[in-house]
Coordinates of C-alpha atoms in Angstrom, one line a residue:
Chain A
M1 CA 131.1 111.5 88.8
Q2 CA 131.2 107.7 88.6
I3 CA 131.9 105.7 91.6
Y4 CA 132.5 101.9 91.9
L5 CA 130.5 100.2 94.7
P6 CA 132.7 97.5 96.3
I7 CA 129.8 95.0 97.4
A8 CA 127.3 95.7 94.5
E9 CA 130.2 95.6 92.1
V10 CA 128.6 98.1 89.8
S11 CA 129.7 101.6 88.9
V12 CA 127.0 104.4 89.3
N13 CA 126.9 108.2 89.2
A14 CA 127.5 109.5 92.8
F15 CA 125.2 112.5 92.3
T16 CA 122.4 110.3 91.2
L17 CA 122.7 108.4 94.5
I18 CA 122.9 111.7 96.5
G19 CA 119.8 112.9 94.7
L20 CA 117.9 109.8 95.3
G21 CA 118.8 109.8 99.0
G22 CA 117.6 113.5 99.3
L23 CA 114.3 112.6 97.7
V24 CA 113.7 109.7 100.0
G25 CA 114.9 111.7 103.0
L26 CA 112.5 114.5 102.2
M27 CA 109.6 111.9 102.2
S28 CA 110.9 110.5 105.5
G29 CA 111.0 113.9 107.4
L30 CA 107.6 115.0 105.9
F31 CA 105.6 111.9 106.5
G32 CA 107.3 109.8 109.0
V33 CA 107.7 106.9 106.6
G34 CA 111.3 105.4 106.3
G35 CA 111.1 105.6 102.6
G36 CA 112.1 102.0 102.2
F37 CA 109.1 101.4 99.9
L38 CA 110.7 104.1 97.5
I39 CA 114.4 103.6 98.0
T40 CA 114.3 99.8 97.2
P41 CA 112.6 99.9 93.8
L42 CA 114.5 103.2 92.9
L43 CA 117.8 101.4 93.6
F44 CA 116.8 98.4 91.7
F45 CA 115.9 100.7 88.8
I46 CA 119.4 102.1 88.6
G47 CA 120.8 98.7 88.4
I48 CA 121.8 97.8 92.0
P49 CA 121.2 94.0 92.6
P50 CA 117.9 93.5 94.5
A51 CA 119.4 91.9 97.7
I52 CA 122.0 94.8 98.1
A53 CA 119.1 97.3 97.4
V54 CA 117.1 96.0 100.3
A55 CA 120.0 95.7 102.8
T56 CA 121.6 99.1 101.9
G57 CA 118.2 100.8 101.7
A58 CA 117.5 99.6 105.4
N59 CA 120.9 101.1 106.3
Q60 CA 120.0 104.5 104.7
V61 CA 116.5 104.5 106.3
V62 CA 118.4 104.3 109.8
A63 CA 120.3 107.5 109.0
S64 CA 117.3 109.5 107.8
S65 CA 115.0 108.2 110.6
V66 CA 117.7 109.2 113.1
S67 CA 117.9 112.6 111.7
G68 CA 114.2 113.0 111.6
V69 CA 113.5 111.5 115.1
L70 CA 115.9 113.9 116.6
A71 CA 114.1 116.9 115.0
H72 CA 110.8 115.5 116.4
V73 CA 112.3 115.0 119.8
K74 CA 113.1 118.7 119.9
R75 CA 109.6 119.5 119.0
K76 CA 108.3 116.9 121.7
S77 CA 106.3 115.0 119.3
V78 CA 107.6 111.6 120.0
D79 CA 105.6 109.2 122.2
F80 CA 108.3 107.1 123.5
R81 CA 106.1 104.7 125.5
M82 CA 104.0 104.1 122.5
G83 CA 107.1 103.7 120.4
G84 CA 108.5 101.2 122.8
V85 CA 105.4 99.0 122.7
L86 CA 105.3 99.2 119.0
L87 CA 109.0 98.3 118.7
A88 CA 108.6 95.2 120.9
G89 CA 105.9 94.0 118.6
G90 CA 107.9 95.0 115.6
L91 CA 110.9 92.9 116.6
V92 CA 108.8 89.9 117.1
G93 CA 107.0 90.5 113.9
S94 CA 110.2 91.0 111.7
W95 CA 111.5 87.7 113.2
M96 CA 108.3 86.0 112.1
G97 CA 108.5 87.8 108.7
V98 CA 111.9 86.5 108.0
W99 CA 110.8 82.9 108.7
V100 CA 107.8 83.4 106.4
F101 CA 110.2 84.9 103.7
T102 CA 112.5 81.8 103.9
L103 CA 109.3 79.6 103.5
L104 CA 108.2 81.5 100.4
Q105 CA 111.7 81.4 99.1
Q106 CA 111.6 77.5 99.2
V107 CA 108.3 77.5 97.3
G108 CA 109.6 79.9 94.7
Q109 CA 107.7 83.0 93.5
V110 CA 108.9 85.2 96.4
D111 CA 109.2 88.1 94.1
L112 CA 105.6 87.7 93.1
V113 CA 104.3 87.7 96.7
V114 CA 106.4 90.7 97.6
Q115 CA 105.0 92.6 94.5
L116 CA 101.4 91.6 95.3
C117 CA 101.9 92.6 98.9
Y118 CA 103.1 96.0 97.8
V119 CA 100.1 96.6 95.4
V120 CA 97.5 95.4 97.8
F121 CA 98.7 97.3 100.8
L122 CA 99.8 100.4 99.1
G123 CA 96.4 100.5 97.3
L124 CA 94.2 99.9 100.2
I125 CA 96.1 102.2 102.5
G126 CA 96.4 105.0 99.8
A127 CA 92.7 104.8 98.9
M128 CA 91.6 104.8 102.6
M129 CA 93.8 107.8 103.4
L130 CA 92.9 109.8 100.5
Q131 CA 89.2 109.3 101.1
E132 CA 89.5 110.2 104.7
S133 CA 91.8 113.2 104.4
I134 CA 89.6 114.7 101.6
R135 CA 86.6 114.4 103.9
A136 CA 88.6 115.9 106.8
L137 CA 89.8 118.8 104.8
H138 CA 86.2 119.4 103.7
R139 CA 84.9 119.3 107.2
S140 CA 87.5 121.4 108.8
S141 CA 86.9 124.1 106.2
K142 CA 83.4 124.5 107.5
P143 CA 83.2 126.7 110.5
G144 CA 81.5 125.9 113.8
H145 CA 82.5 122.2 113.7
R146 CA 83.7 121.0 117.1
K147 CA 86.6 118.5 116.6
R148 CA 86.8 115.5 118.9
L149 CA 90.1 114.6 120.4
H150 CA 90.1 111.0 118.8
Q151 CA 87.6 108.5 117.7
H152 CA 86.5 105.8 120.3
N153 CA 86.2 102.4 118.8
W154 CA 86.4 98.7 119.8
V155 CA 90.2 99.0 120.2
H156 CA 89.7 101.1 123.4
R157 CA 87.7 98.4 125.2
W158 CA 90.5 95.9 125.7
P159 CA 92.2 95.2 129.0
L160 CA 95.7 96.0 130.2
K161 CA 95.3 99.7 129.9
I162 CA 98.3 102.0 129.7
K163 CA 98.4 105.8 129.8
F164 CA 100.2 107.1 126.7
R165 CA 100.6 110.7 127.9
T166 CA 102.2 112.3 124.8
S167 CA 99.5 110.9 122.6
G168 CA 96.8 111.7 125.2
L169 CA 95.5 108.0 125.0
Y170 CA 94.5 105.6 127.8
I171 CA 94.2 102.3 125.9
S172 CA 95.2 98.7 126.1
A173 CA 98.8 97.7 125.2
F174 CA 97.5 95.0 122.9
P175 CA 96.4 96.9 120.0
P176 CA 99.7 98.8 119.6
L177 CA 101.6 95.5 120.2
L178 CA 99.5 93.7 117.5
V179 CA 100.1 96.7 115.1
G180 CA 103.8 96.3 115.8
V181 CA 103.8 92.5 115.0
A182 CA 101.7 92.9 111.8
V183 CA 103.9 95.8 110.6
G184 CA 107.1 93.8 111.5
V185 CA 105.9 90.8 109.6
L186 CA 105.1 92.7 106.4
A187 CA 108.3 94.9 106.7
A188 CA 110.5 91.8 106.7
I189 CA 108.7 90.3 103.7
M190 CA 108.6 93.5 101.7
G191 CA 112.1 94.6 102.9
V192 CA 110.9 98.0 104.2
G193 CA 110.7 99.8 107.5
G194 CA 107.0 99.7 107.4
G195 CA 106.2 103.3 108.1
F196 CA 103.7 103.6 105.4
I197 CA 101.6 100.9 107.0
M198 CA 102.2 102.1 110.6
V199 CA 101.4 105.7 110.1
P200 CA 97.8 105.0 108.9
A201 CA 97.4 102.2 111.5
M202 CA 98.4 104.7 114.4
I203 CA 96.0 107.3 113.1
Y204 CA 93.0 105.1 112.3
L205 CA 93.3 102.1 114.5
L206 CA 94.9 103.5 117.6
G207 CA 93.5 107.0 117.3
M208 CA 96.8 108.8 117.9
P209 CA 96.9 112.4 117.1
T210 CA 98.8 113.1 113.7
R211 CA 101.0 115.4 115.5
V212 CA 102.8 112.7 117.4
V213 CA 102.4 109.9 114.7
V214 CA 105.3 111.0 112.5
G215 CA 107.8 111.2 115.3
T216 CA 106.8 108.0 117.0
S217 CA 106.8 106.1 113.8
L218 CA 110.3 107.3 113.0
F219 CA 111.4 106.3 116.4
Q220 CA 110.2 102.8 115.9
I221 CA 111.6 102.5 112.4
T222 CA 115.1 103.5 113.5
F223 CA 115.3 100.5 115.7
V224 CA 113.7 98.0 113.3
T225 CA 115.8 99.0 110.3
A226 CA 119.0 98.9 112.4
F227 CA 118.2 95.4 113.4
T228 CA 117.4 94.5 109.8
T229 CA 120.7 96.2 108.5
L230 CA 122.7 94.1 111.0
M231 CA 120.8 90.9 110.1
H232 CA 121.5 91.4 106.4
A233 CA 125.2 92.4 106.9
V234 CA 125.9 89.3 109.2
S235 CA 123.9 86.6 107.3
Y236 CA 124.1 87.8 103.7
N237 CA 126.9 90.3 103.4
T238 CA 124.8 92.5 101.2
V239 CA 125.2 96.0 102.9
D240 CA 127.3 98.3 100.6
M241 CA 128.8 100.9 102.8
M242 CA 130.0 103.1 99.9
L243 CA 126.4 103.0 98.5
A244 CA 124.9 103.8 101.9
V245 CA 127.2 106.6 102.6
L246 CA 126.2 108.4 99.4
L247 CA 122.5 107.8 100.0
I248 CA 122.8 109.0 103.6
I249 CA 124.5 112.3 102.6
G250 CA 121.4 113.0 100.5
G251 CA 119.1 111.5 103.0
V252 CA 119.8 113.3 106.2
V253 CA 119.8 116.7 104.5
G254 CA 116.5 115.7 102.8
A255 CA 115.0 114.7 106.1
Q256 CA 115.8 117.9 107.8
F257 CA 114.1 119.9 105.0
G258 CA 111.2 117.5 105.1
T259 CA 110.6 118.0 108.9
T260 CA 110.8 121.8 108.5
L261 CA 108.3 121.7 105.6
G262 CA 106.0 119.3 107.5
A263 CA 105.7 121.7 110.4
R264 CA 104.4 124.3 108.0
L265 CA 101.8 122.3 106.2
R266 CA 98.4 121.3 107.7
A267 CA 97.9 117.7 108.8
E268 CA 95.1 117.1 106.2
Q269 CA 97.2 118.3 103.5
L270 CA 100.2 116.2 104.6
R271 CA 97.9 113.1 104.6
I272 CA 96.5 113.9 101.1
L273 CA 100.1 114.1 99.7
L274 CA 101.1 110.8 101.4
A275 CA 98.0 109.3 100.1
L276 CA 98.8 110.4 96.5
L277 CA 102.3 109.3 96.8
V278 CA 101.4 105.8 98.0
L279 CA 98.8 105.5 95.3
A280 CA 101.4 106.4 92.7
V281 CA 103.9 103.7 93.7
C282 CA 101.1 101.3 93.9
G283 CA 99.8 102.2 90.4
K284 CA 103.4 101.8 89.0
L285 CA 103.8 98.3 90.5
A286 CA 100.4 97.3 89.5
L287 CA 101.1 98.2 85.9
D288 CA 104.3 96.0 86.0
L289 CA 102.2 93.1 87.0
F290 CA 99.5 93.5 84.3
L291 CA 101.4 95.0 81.3
T292 CA 103.3 92.7 79.0
P293 CA 106.8 93.1 80.0
D294 CA 109.5 94.4 77.5
D295 CA 111.5 91.3 78.0
L296 CA 109.8 87.9 78.9
Y297 CA 113.0 86.6 80.2
V298 CA 114.8 87.6 83.5
I299 CA 118.2 86.6 84.6
Q300 CA 118.7 85.6 88.3
P301 CA 122.2 85.0 89.7
G302 CA 122.8 81.5 91.2
I303 CA 120.7 78.3 90.8
G304 CA 117.4 79.0 92.6
Chain B
M1 CA 162.7 92.9 53.7
R2 CA 161.0 96.3 53.7
T3 CA 157.8 94.6 55.1
R4 CA 159.8 92.9 57.7
I5 CA 161.2 96.3 58.9
A6 CA 157.8 97.9 58.8
A7 CA 156.4 95.0 60.8
L8 CA 159.1 95.5 63.4
M9 CA 158.4 99.2 63.5
M10 CA 154.7 98.5 64.1
L11 CA 155.6 96.2 67.0
V12 CA 157.7 98.9 68.6
L13 CA 154.9 101.4 68.2
A14 CA 152.5 99.0 69.7
C15 CA 154.8 98.5 72.7
T16 CA 155.2 102.2 73.2
A17 CA 151.5 102.8 72.9
S18 CA 150.9 100.0 75.4
A19 CA 153.4 101.4 77.8
Q20 CA 151.7 104.7 77.8
S21 CA 148.3 103.3 78.3
T22 CA 149.5 101.0 81.1
V23 CA 148.0 101.8 84.4
P24 CA 150.9 102.1 86.9
Q25 CA 149.3 99.6 89.3
G26 CA 150.9 96.2 89.9
N27 CA 153.9 95.1 87.7
A28 CA 152.2 95.2 84.4
D29 CA 154.4 93.0 82.2
A30 CA 154.3 94.2 78.7
L31 CA 156.8 91.8 77.4
P32 CA 155.8 89.5 74.7
I33 CA 155.3 85.9 76.1
Q34 CA 156.1 82.8 74.0
A35 CA 152.9 80.8 73.1
T36 CA 152.5 77.3 73.9
P37 CA 151.9 75.1 71.0
V38 CA 148.6 73.3 71.0
A39 CA 149.5 70.1 69.1
E40 CA 152.4 68.1 67.8
P41 CA 154.1 68.8 65.5
P42 CA 154.6 72.5 66.2
P43 CA 152.6 74.7 63.9
A44 CA 154.1 76.4 60.9
E45 CA 152.8 79.7 62.3
S46 CA 152.4 80.6 65.9
V47 CA 151.4 83.6 68.0
V48 CA 153.8 85.8 70.0
A49 CA 151.6 88.3 71.9
G50 CA 151.5 90.7 74.9
L51 CA 148.9 92.7 76.9
S52 CA 149.2 96.3 77.7
S53 CA 148.6 95.3 81.4
D54 CA 148.1 91.8 83.0
S55 CA 146.1 93.3 85.9
V56 CA 143.2 95.7 86.3
A57 CA 142.9 97.5 89.6
I58 CA 139.3 98.5 90.5
T59 CA 139.5 101.8 92.5
A60 CA 136.5 103.8 93.7
S61 CA 136.6 105.9 90.6
F62 CA 136.9 103.0 88.3
N63 CA 134.9 103.5 85.2
G64 CA 135.9 100.8 82.8
S65 CA 139.4 100.1 81.4
D66 CA 140.9 99.4 78.0
I67 CA 143.2 96.7 77.3
L68 CA 145.5 96.6 74.3
I69 CA 146.3 93.1 73.0
Y70 CA 149.1 93.1 70.4
G71 CA 151.4 90.5 68.8
A72 CA 153.1 89.1 65.8
I73 CA 153.0 85.9 63.9
K74 CA 156.2 83.9 64.2
R75 CA 157.0 81.7 61.3
E76 CA 160.1 79.8 60.0
A77 CA 158.9 79.6 56.3
P78 CA 157.6 82.3 54.0
I79 CA 153.8 83.3 54.2
P80 CA 151.8 80.4 52.8
S81 CA 149.7 81.0 49.8
G82 CA 145.8 80.6 49.9
P83 CA 143.2 82.2 52.1
P84 CA 144.7 85.0 54.4
L85 CA 145.6 84.7 58.0
Q86 CA 142.9 85.7 60.5
V87 CA 142.9 86.5 64.2
I88 CA 140.2 86.2 66.9
V89 CA 140.8 87.6 70.4
T90 CA 138.5 86.7 73.3
V91 CA 138.4 88.1 76.8
E92 CA 136.5 86.1 79.3
A93 CA 135.5 86.9 83.0
P94 CA 135.1 84.0 85.5
S95 CA 131.9 82.0 85.2
S96 CA 129.1 81.8 87.6
A97 CA 125.7 79.9 87.7
V98 CA 122.6 81.8 86.6
T99 CA 118.9 81.0 86.3
V100 CA 117.0 82.3 83.3
W101 CA 113.1 82.8 83.9
R102 CA 110.5 83.0 81.4
K103 CA 107.4 85.1 82.4
E104 CA 103.9 84.0 81.5
R105 CA 100.6 85.4 82.0
K106 CA 98.5 83.7 84.7
A107 CA 95.3 85.0 85.8
G108 CA 96.0 88.2 84.3
I109 CA 99.3 88.9 85.8
W110 CA 102.8 88.1 84.6
V111 CA 104.6 85.7 86.8
N112 CA 107.9 83.7 86.3
S113 CA 106.8 80.3 85.2
E114 CA 109.7 78.1 83.6
A115 CA 113.4 78.3 84.3
V116 CA 116.6 77.0 82.8
R117 CA 119.4 76.8 85.2
I118 CA 122.9 77.3 83.6
G119 CA 125.7 75.9 85.5
A120 CA 128.4 78.4 84.3
A121 CA 128.2 81.6 82.3
P122 CA 130.9 84.2 82.3
G123 CA 130.0 87.6 83.8
F124 CA 131.8 89.2 80.7
Y125 CA 132.7 87.9 77.3
A126 CA 134.2 89.9 74.4
V127 CA 135.0 88.5 71.1
A128 CA 137.1 90.6 68.6
T129 CA 137.8 89.4 65.2
S130 CA 139.8 90.5 62.2
S131 CA 136.8 89.8 59.8
A132 CA 133.3 88.5 59.9
L133 CA 133.3 85.5 62.4
D134 CA 131.1 83.3 60.2
D135 CA 133.5 83.7 57.3
I136 CA 136.7 82.9 59.2
L137 CA 135.7 80.2 61.7
L138 CA 134.2 76.9 60.8
P139 CA 131.5 75.6 63.2
E140 CA 133.3 72.5 64.3
W141 CA 136.3 74.6 65.3
D142 CA 134.1 77.0 67.0
S143 CA 132.6 74.3 69.2
R144 CA 135.9 72.8 70.0
Y145 CA 137.4 75.9 71.3
R146 CA 134.0 77.6 72.4
I147 CA 134.8 80.8 70.7
S148 CA 131.5 82.5 69.7
L149 CA 129.0 84.0 72.2
S150 CA 126.6 81.1 71.8
H151 CA 129.3 78.8 73.2
A152 CA 130.1 81.2 76.1
M153 CA 128.0 79.3 78.6
R154 CA 128.7 75.8 79.7
A155 CA 126.7 72.9 81.2
F156 CA 123.1 73.1 82.3
A157 CA 122.6 72.5 85.8
G158 CA 120.0 69.9 86.8
Q159 CA 117.5 68.6 84.4
I160 CA 115.9 70.8 81.7
A161 CA 112.2 70.8 82.3
V162 CA 111.4 73.0 79.2
E163 CA 110.9 71.8 75.6
S164 CA 114.0 73.7 74.4
A165 CA 116.7 75.6 76.2
V166 CA 117.6 77.5 73.2
P167 CA 115.3 80.6 73.7
F168 CA 116.5 80.8 77.2
T169 CA 120.2 80.8 76.4
E170 CA 119.5 83.2 73.5
A171 CA 117.7 85.5 76.0
L172 CA 120.7 85.4 78.3
I173 CA 123.0 86.4 75.6
R174 CA 120.6 89.1 74.5
I175 CA 120.2 90.6 77.7
R176 CA 124.0 90.5 78.6
E177 CA 124.7 92.0 75.0
D178 CA 122.4 94.9 75.9
E179 CA 124.1 95.5 79.2
G180 CA 127.4 95.6 77.3
L181 CA 128.6 92.4 79.2
Y182 CA 128.7 90.2 76.1
R183 CA 130.2 91.7 73.0
L184 CA 131.1 90.6 69.3
D185 CA 133.3 93.2 67.6
E186 CA 133.7 91.9 64.1
G187 CA 136.6 93.4 62.2
S188 CA 138.0 95.2 65.2
V189 CA 141.3 93.4 65.2
S190 CA 143.8 95.0 62.8
L191 CA 146.0 92.7 61.0
I192 CA 149.0 94.0 58.9
D193 CA 150.7 91.9 56.4
Q194 CA 149.6 88.8 57.9
T195 CA 152.2 89.4 60.5
L196 CA 151.2 92.0 63.1
F197 CA 147.9 92.4 64.9
R198 CA 146.5 94.5 67.6
A199 CA 143.1 94.5 69.4
D200 CA 141.6 96.9 71.8
V201 CA 139.1 95.4 74.2
S202 CA 137.3 97.8 76.6
L203 CA 136.2 96.4 79.9
P204 CA 132.9 97.7 81.2
A205 CA 132.5 99.9 84.4
N206 CA 130.4 97.1 86.2
L207 CA 133.4 94.8 86.2
V208 CA 133.4 91.8 88.6
E209 CA 136.7 90.8 90.5
G210 CA 138.5 87.7 89.4
A211 CA 140.9 85.9 87.1
Y212 CA 140.0 86.8 83.6
K213 CA 141.4 85.0 80.5
T214 CA 142.5 86.3 77.2
R215 CA 142.8 83.9 74.2
I216 CA 144.3 84.7 70.8
F217 CA 143.3 82.3 68.0
L218 CA 145.3 82.2 64.7
L219 CA 143.1 80.9 61.9
R220 CA 143.6 79.9 58.3
D221 CA 140.9 78.5 56.1
G222 CA 138.5 78.5 59.0
Q223 CA 140.6 76.4 61.0
V224 CA 142.4 77.2 64.3
I225 CA 146.2 76.8 63.7
D226 CA 147.5 78.2 67.0
V227 CA 146.1 79.4 70.3
F228 CA 147.8 81.8 72.9
V229 CA 146.3 82.1 76.4
A230 CA 147.1 84.9 79.0
P231 CA 145.6 85.8 82.2
I232 CA 144.3 89.1 83.3
N233 CA 144.0 89.7 87.0
V234 CA 141.0 92.0 88.0
R235 CA 141.0 92.9 91.6
K236 CA 139.9 95.7 93.9
V237 CA 142.3 97.9 95.5
G238 CA 142.5 100.4 98.3
L239 CA 139.3 101.4 100.0
E240 CA 137.3 99.1 97.8
R241 CA 139.3 96.1 98.8
W242 CA 139.3 97.1 102.5
L243 CA 135.5 97.4 102.7
Y244 CA 135.0 94.3 100.6
R245 CA 137.3 92.2 102.8
L246 CA 135.7 93.6 106.1
A247 CA 132.3 92.9 104.9
F248 CA 133.1 89.2 104.3
D249 CA 135.7 88.6 107.1
Q250 CA 134.0 90.7 109.9
P251 CA 130.4 90.9 109.0
F252 CA 129.3 91.9 112.5
L253 CA 131.8 94.6 112.8
Y254 CA 131.0 95.8 109.3
G255 CA 127.3 95.9 110.2
L256 CA 127.9 97.9 113.3
M257 CA 130.1 100.2 111.5
S258 CA 127.4 100.9 108.9
L259 CA 125.0 101.5 111.5
A260 CA 127.4 103.9 113.3
V261 CA 128.0 105.8 110.1
A262 CA 124.2 106.1 109.6
V263 CA 123.5 107.2 113.3
F264 CA 126.3 109.7 113.3
A265 CA 125.3 111.2 109.9
G266 CA 121.7 111.4 111.1
W267 CA 122.6 113.1 114.3
G268 CA 125.2 115.4 112.6
A269 CA 122.7 116.7 110.1
S270 CA 120.2 117.3 112.8
A271 CA 122.7 119.2 115.0
A272 CA 124.0 121.2 111.9
F273 CA 120.4 122.2 110.9
R274 CA 119.6 123.3 114.5
K275 CA 122.7 125.6 114.4
L276 CA 121.7 126.9 111.0
R277 CA 118.2 127.8 112.1
R278 CA 119.3 129.5 115.3
P279 CA 122.6 131.2 114.7

């Protein structure tokens, strides 16, 4: 069934969009990532103009994260205090990121920077997670190993300590604030919620237990992407509601299945899967950079 | 005389066909419109033509549209001897500025390096002819009326920094041809007895709103002897129009509405699944 999108001004198959939304929603519920790093390139691939793909992708992420976060609230796996601190950092970061984005646009080559950002970050994070989770899986399969609650490192020695009860942490407010800012900057430049950067940062830098990471990440992403959607709608008129609704229908259902599935899988397995997914997207983007493109010429609307 | 009657029959048939294919939106005017003569003295032969619909309505289920362009040649004198009459029909979308980038390998990766900025290129351009374009149209007449695809784009914006803009404009035409936005259909105009013609132009599904323009050229011996121009109004209707207007007139409200839809859908799915799991 073909449907004409009023803002994107293209006609696409409605079921393709629902399917795409479902796939991304599944990822979102399973791993606590918003799925922006998947939905934006996928929409671009089916012929949605990039600016509309970014803005509408953010709108869809709002829906799937709300759906996911509510499921996590029920399971008491959201650390609201930690989420609030991350969010404060995230809003500052995304404001800074938009500023950097405008700067890059003036210089030109914004596409290249975004693509390089994706390759570098996805590659680093994917490799790190894969290595760590394989080691963890190996270790936990050996009996008699006593597991520590979390690793203590330099992050835990900073001042202004706050008790994060749900995460079982007593650490300074600065590390989560800084993580929030860093994720916010990258999120704004790359046009994503930033979950795929934040989830590993929460596990490895802050030492949060995996159990609460997904819910807390979704909680933060909901607000950051809502802010992004509103900003795009007001300043660039690039949110396509028709497109968003179709993606959302698939997305919210997918997110529910993802959350259920996530509760059944072991944390190590979950992390290996996310690592492989991240590496796959990274590999695809890297190939695009290095392989000779099919067409050396590209068309961009407007005079830029 | 017999040909004259046959010709009239064809015109009637064309009108009936058009009436059936007309979308019942707007007041589609299927009546033939008198062409405006291009130069003095009035040409010996002129076009009388009509469109199956002078407006295209984009609805949510819009999936392309066909426009039938038909007409007849009006002449006071008998059909002149010599090379036969030819017809070219063009349909053109409003123009907008585009930038064409060429990628180059730098330090192992492909980056956008050189660009040509084109001030105005139509979003859609279709050329339908009664015979091979090169055979029926002389280059000087082509550049005068900007008929062929290579003339579709106008003016370059700013200074051209590259050695030659030709590969860039060729790339634009090639890419848009692949997307079905630029089209040359040679021999798709049927011309009967040098008097009646019809052309079917299909508009793609990814159509952009605006005032489109149809031109009909009458040619003899490679020269344009008459031109007929008619507008086609392409616009969104219903829900499409409402959403589009809201997004541009009330962006903040529209943004809040998109968020409300997202939050409500997310909450709804979550609640529904809880119900499903614990009946």
